[in-house]
PDB file of C-alpha atoms in Angstrom:
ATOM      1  CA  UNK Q   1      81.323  89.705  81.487  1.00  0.00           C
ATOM      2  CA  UNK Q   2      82.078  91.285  78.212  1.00  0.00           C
ATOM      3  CA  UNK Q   3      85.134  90.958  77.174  1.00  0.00           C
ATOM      4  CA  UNK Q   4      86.705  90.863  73.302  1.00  0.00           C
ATOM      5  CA  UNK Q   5      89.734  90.155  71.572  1.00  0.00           C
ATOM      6  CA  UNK Q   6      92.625  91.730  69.207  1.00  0.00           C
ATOM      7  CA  UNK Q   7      94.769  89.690  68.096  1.00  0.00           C
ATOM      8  CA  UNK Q   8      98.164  90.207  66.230  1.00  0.00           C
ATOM      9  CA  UNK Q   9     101.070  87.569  65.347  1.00  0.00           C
ATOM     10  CA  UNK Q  10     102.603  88.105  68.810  1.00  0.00           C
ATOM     11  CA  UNK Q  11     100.517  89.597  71.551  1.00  0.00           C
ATOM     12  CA  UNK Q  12      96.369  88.956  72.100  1.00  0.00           C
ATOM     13  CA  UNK Q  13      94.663  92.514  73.370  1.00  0.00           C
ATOM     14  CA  UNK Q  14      91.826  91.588  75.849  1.00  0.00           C
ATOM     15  CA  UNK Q  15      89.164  94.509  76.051  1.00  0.00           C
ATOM     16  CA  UNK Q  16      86.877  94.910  79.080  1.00  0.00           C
ATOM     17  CA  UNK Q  17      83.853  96.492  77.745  1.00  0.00           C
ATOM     18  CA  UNK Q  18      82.149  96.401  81.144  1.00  0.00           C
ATOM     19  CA  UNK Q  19      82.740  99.215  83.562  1.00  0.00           C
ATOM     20  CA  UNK Q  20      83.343  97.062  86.891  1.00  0.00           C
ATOM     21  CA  UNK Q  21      85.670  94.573  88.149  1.00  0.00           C
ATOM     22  CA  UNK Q  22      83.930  93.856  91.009  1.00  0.00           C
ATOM     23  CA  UNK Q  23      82.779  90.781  93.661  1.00  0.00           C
ATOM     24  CA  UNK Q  24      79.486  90.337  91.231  1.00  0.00           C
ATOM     25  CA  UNK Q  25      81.453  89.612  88.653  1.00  0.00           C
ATOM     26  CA  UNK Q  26      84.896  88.319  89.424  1.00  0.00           C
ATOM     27  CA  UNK Q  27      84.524  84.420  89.339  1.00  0.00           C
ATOM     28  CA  UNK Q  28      82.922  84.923  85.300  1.00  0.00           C
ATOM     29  CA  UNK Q  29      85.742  87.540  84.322  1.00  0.00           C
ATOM     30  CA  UNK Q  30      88.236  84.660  85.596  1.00  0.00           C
ATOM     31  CA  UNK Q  31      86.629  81.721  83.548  1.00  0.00           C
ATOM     32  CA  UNK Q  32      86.268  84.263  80.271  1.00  0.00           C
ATOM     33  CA  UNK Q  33      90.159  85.389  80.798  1.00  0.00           C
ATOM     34  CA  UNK Q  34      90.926  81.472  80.944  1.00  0.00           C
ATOM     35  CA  UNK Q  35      88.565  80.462  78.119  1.00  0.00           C
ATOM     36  CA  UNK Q  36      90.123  83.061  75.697  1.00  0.00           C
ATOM     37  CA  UNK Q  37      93.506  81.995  76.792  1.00  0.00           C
ATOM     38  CA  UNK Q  38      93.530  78.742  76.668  1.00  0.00           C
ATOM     39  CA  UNK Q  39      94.000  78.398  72.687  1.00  0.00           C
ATOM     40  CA  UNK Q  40      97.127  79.960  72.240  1.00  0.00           C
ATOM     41  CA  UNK Q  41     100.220  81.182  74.190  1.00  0.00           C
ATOM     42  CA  UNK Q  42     101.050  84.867  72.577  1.00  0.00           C
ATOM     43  CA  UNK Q  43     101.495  87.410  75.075  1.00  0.00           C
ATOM     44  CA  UNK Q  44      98.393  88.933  76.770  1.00  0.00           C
ATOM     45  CA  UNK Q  45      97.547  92.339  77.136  1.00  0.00           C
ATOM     46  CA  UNK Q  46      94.466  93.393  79.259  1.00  0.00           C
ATOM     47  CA  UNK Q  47      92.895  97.102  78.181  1.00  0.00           C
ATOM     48  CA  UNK Q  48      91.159  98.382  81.293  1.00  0.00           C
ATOM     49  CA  UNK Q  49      90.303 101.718  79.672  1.00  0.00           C
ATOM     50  CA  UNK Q  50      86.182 101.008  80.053  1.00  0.00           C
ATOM     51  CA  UNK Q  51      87.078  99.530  83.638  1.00  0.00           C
ATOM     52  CA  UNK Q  52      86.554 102.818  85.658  1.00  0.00           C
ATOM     53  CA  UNK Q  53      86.015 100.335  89.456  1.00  0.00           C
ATOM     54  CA  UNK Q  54      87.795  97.560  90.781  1.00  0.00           C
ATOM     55  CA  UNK Q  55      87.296  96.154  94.187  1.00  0.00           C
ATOM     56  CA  UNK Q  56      89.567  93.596  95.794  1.00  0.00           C
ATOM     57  CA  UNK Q  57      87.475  90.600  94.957  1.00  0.00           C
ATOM     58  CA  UNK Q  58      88.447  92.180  90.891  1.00  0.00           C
ATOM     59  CA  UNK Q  59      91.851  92.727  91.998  1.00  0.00           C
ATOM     60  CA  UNK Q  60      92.227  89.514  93.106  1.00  0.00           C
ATOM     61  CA  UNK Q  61      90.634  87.525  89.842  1.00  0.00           C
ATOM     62  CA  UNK Q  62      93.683  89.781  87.743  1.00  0.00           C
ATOM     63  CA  UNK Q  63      95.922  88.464  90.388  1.00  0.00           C
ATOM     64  CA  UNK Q  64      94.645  85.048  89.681  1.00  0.00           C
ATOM     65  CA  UNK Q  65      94.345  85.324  85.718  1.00  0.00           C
ATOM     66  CA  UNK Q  66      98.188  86.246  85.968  1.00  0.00           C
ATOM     67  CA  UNK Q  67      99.127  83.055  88.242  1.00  0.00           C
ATOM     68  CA  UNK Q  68      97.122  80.699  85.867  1.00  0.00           C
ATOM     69  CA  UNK Q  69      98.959  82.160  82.786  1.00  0.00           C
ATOM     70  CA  UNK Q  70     102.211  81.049  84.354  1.00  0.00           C
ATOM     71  CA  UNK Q  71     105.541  83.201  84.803  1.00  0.00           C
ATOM     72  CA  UNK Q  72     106.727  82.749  80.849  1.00  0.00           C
ATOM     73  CA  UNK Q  73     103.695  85.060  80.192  1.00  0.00           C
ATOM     74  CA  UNK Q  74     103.103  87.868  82.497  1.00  0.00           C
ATOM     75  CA  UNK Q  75      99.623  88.995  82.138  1.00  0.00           C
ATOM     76  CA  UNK Q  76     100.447  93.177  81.421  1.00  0.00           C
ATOM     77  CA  UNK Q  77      97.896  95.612  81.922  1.00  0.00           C
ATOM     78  CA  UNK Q  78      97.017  98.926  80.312  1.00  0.00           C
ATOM     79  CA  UNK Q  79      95.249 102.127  80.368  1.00  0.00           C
ATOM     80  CA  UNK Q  80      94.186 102.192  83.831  1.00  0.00           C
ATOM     81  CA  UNK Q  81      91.637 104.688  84.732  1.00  0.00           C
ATOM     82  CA  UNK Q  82      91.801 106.734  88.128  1.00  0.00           C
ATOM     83  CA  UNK Q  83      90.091 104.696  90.242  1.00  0.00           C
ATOM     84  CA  UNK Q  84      91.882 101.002  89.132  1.00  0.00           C
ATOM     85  CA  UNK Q  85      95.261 102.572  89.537  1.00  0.00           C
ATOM     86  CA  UNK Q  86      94.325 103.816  93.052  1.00  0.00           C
ATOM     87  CA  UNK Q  87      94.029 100.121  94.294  1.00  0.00           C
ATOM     88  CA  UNK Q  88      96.521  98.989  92.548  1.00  0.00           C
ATOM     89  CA  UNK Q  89      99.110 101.377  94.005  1.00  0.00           C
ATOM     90  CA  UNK Q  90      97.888 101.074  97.094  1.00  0.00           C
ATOM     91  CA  UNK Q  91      97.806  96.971  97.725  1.00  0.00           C
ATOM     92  CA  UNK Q  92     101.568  97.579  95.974  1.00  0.00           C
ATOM     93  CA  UNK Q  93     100.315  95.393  92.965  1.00  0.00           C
ATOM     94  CA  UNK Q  94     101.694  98.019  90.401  1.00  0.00           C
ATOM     95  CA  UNK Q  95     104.802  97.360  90.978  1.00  0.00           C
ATOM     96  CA  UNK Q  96     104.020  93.354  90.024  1.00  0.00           C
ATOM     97  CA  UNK Q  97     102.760  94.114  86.659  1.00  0.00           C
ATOM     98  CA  UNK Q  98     103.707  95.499  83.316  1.00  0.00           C
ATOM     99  CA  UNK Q  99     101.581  98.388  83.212  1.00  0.00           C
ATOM    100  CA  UNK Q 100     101.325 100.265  79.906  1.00  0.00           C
ATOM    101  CA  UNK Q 101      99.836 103.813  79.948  1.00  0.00           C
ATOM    102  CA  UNK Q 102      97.914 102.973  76.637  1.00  0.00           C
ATOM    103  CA  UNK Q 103      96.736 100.171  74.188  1.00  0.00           C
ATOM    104  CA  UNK Q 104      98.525 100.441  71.090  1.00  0.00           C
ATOM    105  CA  UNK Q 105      97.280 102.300  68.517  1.00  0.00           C
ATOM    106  CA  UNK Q 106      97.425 100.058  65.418  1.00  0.00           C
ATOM    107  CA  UNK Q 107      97.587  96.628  66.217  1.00  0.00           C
ATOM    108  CA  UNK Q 108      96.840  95.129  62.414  1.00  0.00           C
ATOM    109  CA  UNK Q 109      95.114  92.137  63.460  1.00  0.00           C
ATOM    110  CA  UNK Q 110      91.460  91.072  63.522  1.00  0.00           C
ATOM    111  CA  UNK Q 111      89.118  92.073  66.045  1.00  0.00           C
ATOM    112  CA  UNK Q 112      86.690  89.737  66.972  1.00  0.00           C
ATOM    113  CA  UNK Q 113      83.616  89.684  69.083  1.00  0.00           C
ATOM    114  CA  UNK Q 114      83.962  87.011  71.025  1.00  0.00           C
TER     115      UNK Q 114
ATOM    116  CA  UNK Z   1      74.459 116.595 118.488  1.00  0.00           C
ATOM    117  CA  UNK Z   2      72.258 119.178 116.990  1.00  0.00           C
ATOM    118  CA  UNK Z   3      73.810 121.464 114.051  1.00  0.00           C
ATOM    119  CA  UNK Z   4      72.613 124.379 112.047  1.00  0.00           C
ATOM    120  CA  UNK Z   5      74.030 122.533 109.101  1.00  0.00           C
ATOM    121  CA  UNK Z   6      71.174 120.976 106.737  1.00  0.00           C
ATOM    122  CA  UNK Z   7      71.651 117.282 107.155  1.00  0.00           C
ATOM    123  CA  UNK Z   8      72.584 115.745 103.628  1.00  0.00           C
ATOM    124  CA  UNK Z   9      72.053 112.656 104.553  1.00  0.00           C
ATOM    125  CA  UNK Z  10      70.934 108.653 102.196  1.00  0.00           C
ATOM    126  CA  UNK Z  11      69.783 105.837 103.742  1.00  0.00           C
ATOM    127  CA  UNK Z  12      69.659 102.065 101.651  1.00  0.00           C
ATOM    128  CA  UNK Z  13      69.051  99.174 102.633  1.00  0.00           C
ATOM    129  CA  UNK Z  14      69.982  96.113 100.510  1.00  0.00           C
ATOM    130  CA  UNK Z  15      70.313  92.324 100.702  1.00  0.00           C
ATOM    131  CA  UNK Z  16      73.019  90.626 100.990  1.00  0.00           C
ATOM    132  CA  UNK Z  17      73.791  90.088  97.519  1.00  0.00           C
ATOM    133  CA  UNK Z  18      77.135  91.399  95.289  1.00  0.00           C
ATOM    134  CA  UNK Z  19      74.941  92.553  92.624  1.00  0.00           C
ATOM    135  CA  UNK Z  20      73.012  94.247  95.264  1.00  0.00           C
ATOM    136  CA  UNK Z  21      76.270  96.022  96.729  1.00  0.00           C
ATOM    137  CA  UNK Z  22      76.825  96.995  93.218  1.00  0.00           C
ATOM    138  CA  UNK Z  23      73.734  98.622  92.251  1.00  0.00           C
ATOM    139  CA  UNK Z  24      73.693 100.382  95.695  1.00  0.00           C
ATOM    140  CA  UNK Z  25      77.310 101.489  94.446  1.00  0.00           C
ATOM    141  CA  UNK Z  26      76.429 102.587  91.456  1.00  0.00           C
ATOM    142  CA  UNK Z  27      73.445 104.139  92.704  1.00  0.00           C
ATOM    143  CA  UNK Z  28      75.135 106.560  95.024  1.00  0.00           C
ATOM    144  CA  UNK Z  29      78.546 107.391  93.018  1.00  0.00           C
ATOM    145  CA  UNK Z  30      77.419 107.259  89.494  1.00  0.00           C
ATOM    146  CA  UNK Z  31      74.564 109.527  90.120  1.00  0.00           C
ATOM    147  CA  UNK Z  32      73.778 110.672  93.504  1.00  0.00           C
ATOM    148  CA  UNK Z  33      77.290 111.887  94.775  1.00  0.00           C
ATOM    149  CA  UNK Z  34      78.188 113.395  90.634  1.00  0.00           C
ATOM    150  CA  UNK Z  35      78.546 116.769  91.157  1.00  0.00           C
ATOM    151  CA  UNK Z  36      78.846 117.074  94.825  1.00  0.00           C
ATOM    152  CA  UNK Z  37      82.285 115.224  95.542  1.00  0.00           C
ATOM    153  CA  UNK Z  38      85.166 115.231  93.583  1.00  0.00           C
ATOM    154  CA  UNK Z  39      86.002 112.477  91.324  1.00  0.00           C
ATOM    155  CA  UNK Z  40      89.022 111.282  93.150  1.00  0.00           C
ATOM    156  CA  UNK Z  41      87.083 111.170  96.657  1.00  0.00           C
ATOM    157  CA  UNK Z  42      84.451 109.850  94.962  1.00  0.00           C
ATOM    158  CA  UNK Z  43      86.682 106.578  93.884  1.00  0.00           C
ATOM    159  CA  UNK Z  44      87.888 106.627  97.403  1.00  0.00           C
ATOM    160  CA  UNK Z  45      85.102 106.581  98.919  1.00  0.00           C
ATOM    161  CA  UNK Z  46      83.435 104.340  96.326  1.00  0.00           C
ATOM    162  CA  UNK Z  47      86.237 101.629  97.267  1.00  0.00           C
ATOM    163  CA  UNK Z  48      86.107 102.309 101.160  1.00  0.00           C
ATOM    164  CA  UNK Z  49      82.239 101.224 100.858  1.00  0.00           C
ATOM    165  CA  UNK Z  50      82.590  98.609  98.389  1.00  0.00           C
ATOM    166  CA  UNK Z  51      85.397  96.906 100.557  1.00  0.00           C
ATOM    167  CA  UNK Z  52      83.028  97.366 103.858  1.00  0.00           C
ATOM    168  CA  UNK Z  53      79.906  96.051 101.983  1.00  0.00           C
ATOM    169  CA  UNK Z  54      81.437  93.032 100.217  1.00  0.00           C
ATOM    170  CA  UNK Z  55      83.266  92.129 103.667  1.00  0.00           C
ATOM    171  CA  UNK Z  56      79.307  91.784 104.968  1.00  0.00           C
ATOM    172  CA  UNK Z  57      78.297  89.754 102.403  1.00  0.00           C
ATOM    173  CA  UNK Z  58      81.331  87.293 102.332  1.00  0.00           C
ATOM    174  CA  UNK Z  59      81.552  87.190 106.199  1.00  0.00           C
ATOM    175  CA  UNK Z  60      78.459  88.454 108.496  1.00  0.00           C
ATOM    176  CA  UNK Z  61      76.187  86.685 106.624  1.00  0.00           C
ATOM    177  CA  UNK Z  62      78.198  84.113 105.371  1.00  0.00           C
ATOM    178  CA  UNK Z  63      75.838  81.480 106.775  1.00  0.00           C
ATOM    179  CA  UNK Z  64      72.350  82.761 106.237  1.00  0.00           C
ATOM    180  CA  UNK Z  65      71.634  86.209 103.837  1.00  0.00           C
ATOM    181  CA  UNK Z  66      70.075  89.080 105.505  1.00  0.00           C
ATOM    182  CA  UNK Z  67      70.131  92.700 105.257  1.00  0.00           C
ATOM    183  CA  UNK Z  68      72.320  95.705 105.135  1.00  0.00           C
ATOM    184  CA  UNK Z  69      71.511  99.225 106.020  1.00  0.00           C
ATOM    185  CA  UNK Z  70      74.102 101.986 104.807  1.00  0.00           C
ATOM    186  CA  UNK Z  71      73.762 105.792 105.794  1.00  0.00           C
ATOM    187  CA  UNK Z  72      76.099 108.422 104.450  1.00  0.00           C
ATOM    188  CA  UNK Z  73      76.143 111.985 104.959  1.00  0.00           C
ATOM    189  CA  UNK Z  74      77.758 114.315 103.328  1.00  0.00           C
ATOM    190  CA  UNK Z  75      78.809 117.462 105.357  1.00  0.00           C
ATOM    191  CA  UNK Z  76      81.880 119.951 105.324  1.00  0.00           C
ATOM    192  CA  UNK Z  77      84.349 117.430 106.959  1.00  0.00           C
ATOM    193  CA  UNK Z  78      83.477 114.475 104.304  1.00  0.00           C
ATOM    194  CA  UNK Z  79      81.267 111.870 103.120  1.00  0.00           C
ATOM    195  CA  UNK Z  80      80.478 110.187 107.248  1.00  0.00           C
ATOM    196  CA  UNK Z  81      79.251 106.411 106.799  1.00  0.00           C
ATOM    197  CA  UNK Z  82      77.352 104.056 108.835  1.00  0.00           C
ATOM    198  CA  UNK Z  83      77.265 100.869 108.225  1.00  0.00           C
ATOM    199  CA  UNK Z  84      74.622  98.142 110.077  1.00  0.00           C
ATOM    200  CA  UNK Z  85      74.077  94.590 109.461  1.00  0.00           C
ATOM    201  CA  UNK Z  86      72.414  91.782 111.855  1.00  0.00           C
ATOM    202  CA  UNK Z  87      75.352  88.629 110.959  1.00  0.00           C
ATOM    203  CA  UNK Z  88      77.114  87.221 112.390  1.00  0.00           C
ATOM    204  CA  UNK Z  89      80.330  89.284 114.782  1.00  0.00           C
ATOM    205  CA  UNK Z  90      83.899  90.135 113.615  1.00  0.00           C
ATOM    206  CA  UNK Z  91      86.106  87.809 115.365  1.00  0.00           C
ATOM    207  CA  UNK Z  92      87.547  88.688 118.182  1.00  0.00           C
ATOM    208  CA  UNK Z  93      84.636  91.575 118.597  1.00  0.00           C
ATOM    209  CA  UNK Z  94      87.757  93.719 116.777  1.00  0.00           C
ATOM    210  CA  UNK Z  95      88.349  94.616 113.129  1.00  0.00           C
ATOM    211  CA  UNK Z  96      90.925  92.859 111.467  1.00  0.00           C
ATOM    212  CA  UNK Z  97      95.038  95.129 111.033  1.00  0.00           C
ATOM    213  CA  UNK Z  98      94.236  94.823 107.554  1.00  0.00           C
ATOM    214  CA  UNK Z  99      98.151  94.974 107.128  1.00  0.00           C
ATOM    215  CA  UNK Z 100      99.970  94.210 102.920  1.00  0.00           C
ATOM    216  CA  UNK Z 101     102.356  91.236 103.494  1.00  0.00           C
ATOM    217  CA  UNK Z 102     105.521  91.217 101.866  1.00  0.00           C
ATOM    218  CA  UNK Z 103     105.029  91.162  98.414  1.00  0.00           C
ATOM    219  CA  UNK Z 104     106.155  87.513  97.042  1.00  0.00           C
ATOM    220  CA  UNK Z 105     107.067  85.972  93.524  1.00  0.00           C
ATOM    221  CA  UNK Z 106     104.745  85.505  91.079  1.00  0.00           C
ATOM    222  CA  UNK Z 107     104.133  81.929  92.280  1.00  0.00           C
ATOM    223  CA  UNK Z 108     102.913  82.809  95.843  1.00  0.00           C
ATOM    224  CA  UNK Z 109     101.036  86.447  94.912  1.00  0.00           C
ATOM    225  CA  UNK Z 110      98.315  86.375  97.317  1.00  0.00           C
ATOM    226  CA  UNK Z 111      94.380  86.971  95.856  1.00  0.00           C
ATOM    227  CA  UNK Z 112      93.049  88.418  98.778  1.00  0.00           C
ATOM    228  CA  UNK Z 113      93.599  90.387 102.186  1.00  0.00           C
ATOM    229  CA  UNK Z 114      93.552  93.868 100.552  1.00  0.00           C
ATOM    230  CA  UNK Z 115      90.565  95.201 101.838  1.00  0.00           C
ATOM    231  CA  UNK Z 116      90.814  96.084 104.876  1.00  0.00           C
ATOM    232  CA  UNK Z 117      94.642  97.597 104.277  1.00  0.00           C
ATOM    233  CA  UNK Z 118      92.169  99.520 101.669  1.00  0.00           C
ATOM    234  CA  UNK Z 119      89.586 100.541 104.183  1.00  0.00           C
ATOM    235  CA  UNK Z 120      92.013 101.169 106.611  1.00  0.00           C
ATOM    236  CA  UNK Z 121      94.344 103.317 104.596  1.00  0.00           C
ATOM    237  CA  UNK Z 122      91.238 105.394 102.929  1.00  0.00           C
ATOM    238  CA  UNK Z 123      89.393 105.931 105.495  1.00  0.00           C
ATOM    239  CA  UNK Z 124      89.241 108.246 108.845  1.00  0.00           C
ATOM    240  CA  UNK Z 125      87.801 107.342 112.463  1.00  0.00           C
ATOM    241  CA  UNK Z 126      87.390 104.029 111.698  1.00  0.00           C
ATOM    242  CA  UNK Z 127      85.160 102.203 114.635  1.00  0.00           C
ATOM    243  CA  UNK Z 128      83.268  99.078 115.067  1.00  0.00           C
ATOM    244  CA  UNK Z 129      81.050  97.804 117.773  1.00  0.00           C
ATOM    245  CA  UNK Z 130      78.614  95.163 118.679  1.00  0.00           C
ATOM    246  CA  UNK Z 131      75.315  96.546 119.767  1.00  0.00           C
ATOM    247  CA  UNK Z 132      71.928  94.842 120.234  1.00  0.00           C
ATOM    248  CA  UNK Z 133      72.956  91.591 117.832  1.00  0.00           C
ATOM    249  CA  UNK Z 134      74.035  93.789 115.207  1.00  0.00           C
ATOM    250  CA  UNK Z 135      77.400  94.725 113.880  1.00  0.00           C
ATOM    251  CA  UNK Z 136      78.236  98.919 113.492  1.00  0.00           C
ATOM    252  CA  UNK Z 137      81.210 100.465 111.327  1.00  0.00           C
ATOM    253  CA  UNK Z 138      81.095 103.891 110.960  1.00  0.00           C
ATOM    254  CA  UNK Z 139      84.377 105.644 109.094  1.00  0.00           C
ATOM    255  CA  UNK Z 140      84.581 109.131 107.663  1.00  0.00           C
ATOM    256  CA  UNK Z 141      85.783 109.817 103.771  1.00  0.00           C
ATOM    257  CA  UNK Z 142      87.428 113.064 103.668  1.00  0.00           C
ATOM    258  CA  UNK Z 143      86.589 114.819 100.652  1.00  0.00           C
ATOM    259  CA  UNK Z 144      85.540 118.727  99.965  1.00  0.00           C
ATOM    260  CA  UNK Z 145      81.673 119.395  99.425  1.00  0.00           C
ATOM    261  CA  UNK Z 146      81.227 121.306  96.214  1.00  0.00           C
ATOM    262  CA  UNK Z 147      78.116 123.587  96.394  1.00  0.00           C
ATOM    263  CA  UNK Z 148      75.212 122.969  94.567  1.00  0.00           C
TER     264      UNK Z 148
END
């Protein structure tokens, strides 16, 4: 699972660059989401805009990222493409997370691959 | 029943595999169905058969791997789907109410049980049956044909 990371003094931007969240891939997009993290505690902001199909196995692993960061640091989502925001309105998880219609623009900090 | 329509019809069969539910995914809504279904009933009907196919591979053949035959068919009433494997039966020999519990705090969110409120919500004339040691679910999509 592809993911990489913008990072600014208060809030880490986590990019999917893969096109699926799906069953194949859940369990590795839960251990990246925990490995990147683990080393700080800014906010976290996951861009979905490459994500264009989630199943519920993917639902579930966002679910699951969300629990492990804890309820002082709600995991909020943005840019969700058609499909994603179909399943998420429709298991009623939209109204559980922050869900912002776009990244923002010009974040100033570093982007790294990671 | 015979019909003067042309019958627009796929078959695949696939192991039991996610990546191989994936690629058979990808296979028929990234390419095959472009074009000829909308892109909205395409994402429905691309998560109706993604919930159906990964419920196979967690659950029929959650003891021993084996395969899975899917057949759509895309006519004037929707995108019709049959599903077939040879694991092991739903319980009960009925498909589960697939109903959303009450949503909890953050502490208790549950990580599973969507799919078949998903299936069930998404799809038309949903049916299941047992037949000859092999499990049958056939649903309809609804979705307008485009002409091509």
């Amino acid at each position: 699972m592809e993911l990489d990371c913008t990072q600014t003094p208060d809030l880490m931007i986590i990019h999917v660059r893969e096109t699926r969240i799906d069953a194949a891939g859940a369990i590795d997009f839960k251990d990246r989401m925990r490995e990147l993290t683990a080393f700080n505690t800014l906010r976290v902001m996951l861009d979905l805009s490459k994500v264009t199909f989630i199943d519920s196995s993917g639902l579930g692993a966002v679910v699951a990222v969300r629990k492990a960061l804890g309820p002082d640091r709600p995991l909020e989502l943005a840019a969700l493409t058609p499909a994603v925001e179909k399943v998420f309105r429709l298991t009623r998880m939209d109204s559980v997370f922050i869900i912002h219609p776009g990244v923002p623009a010009h974040t100033g900090g570093q982007r790294d691959a990671i | 029943m015979p019909s003067d329509e042309r019958p627009d019809q796929t078959r695949i069969v696939i192991p039991s595999d996610p990546m191989a539910v994936r690629q058979a995914l990808q296979a028929l809504f990234d390419h095959l169905m472009t074009g000829r279904m909308s892109a909205d009933d395409r994402d429905t009907a691309q998560i109706v058969l993604a919930e159906a196919l990964n419920n196979i591979v967690e659950h029929a053949y959650a003891q021993e791997p084996g395969e899975i035959e899917v057949i759509v068919e895309l006519c004037a009433s929707g995108l019709t789907c049959r599903i077939m494997d040879a694991g092991l039966p739903m319980p009960g020999g009925t498909l589960p109410q697939g109903v959303l519990a009450p949503m909890p705090s953050n502490d208790d969110l549950p990580e599973g049980g969507f799919g078949w409120h998903l299936i069930r919500t998404l799809s038309e004339d949903l049916h299941y049956r047992r037949e000859d040691g092999r499990n049958l679910l056939t649903f309809r999509i609804l979705a307008q044909q485009y002409p091509h």
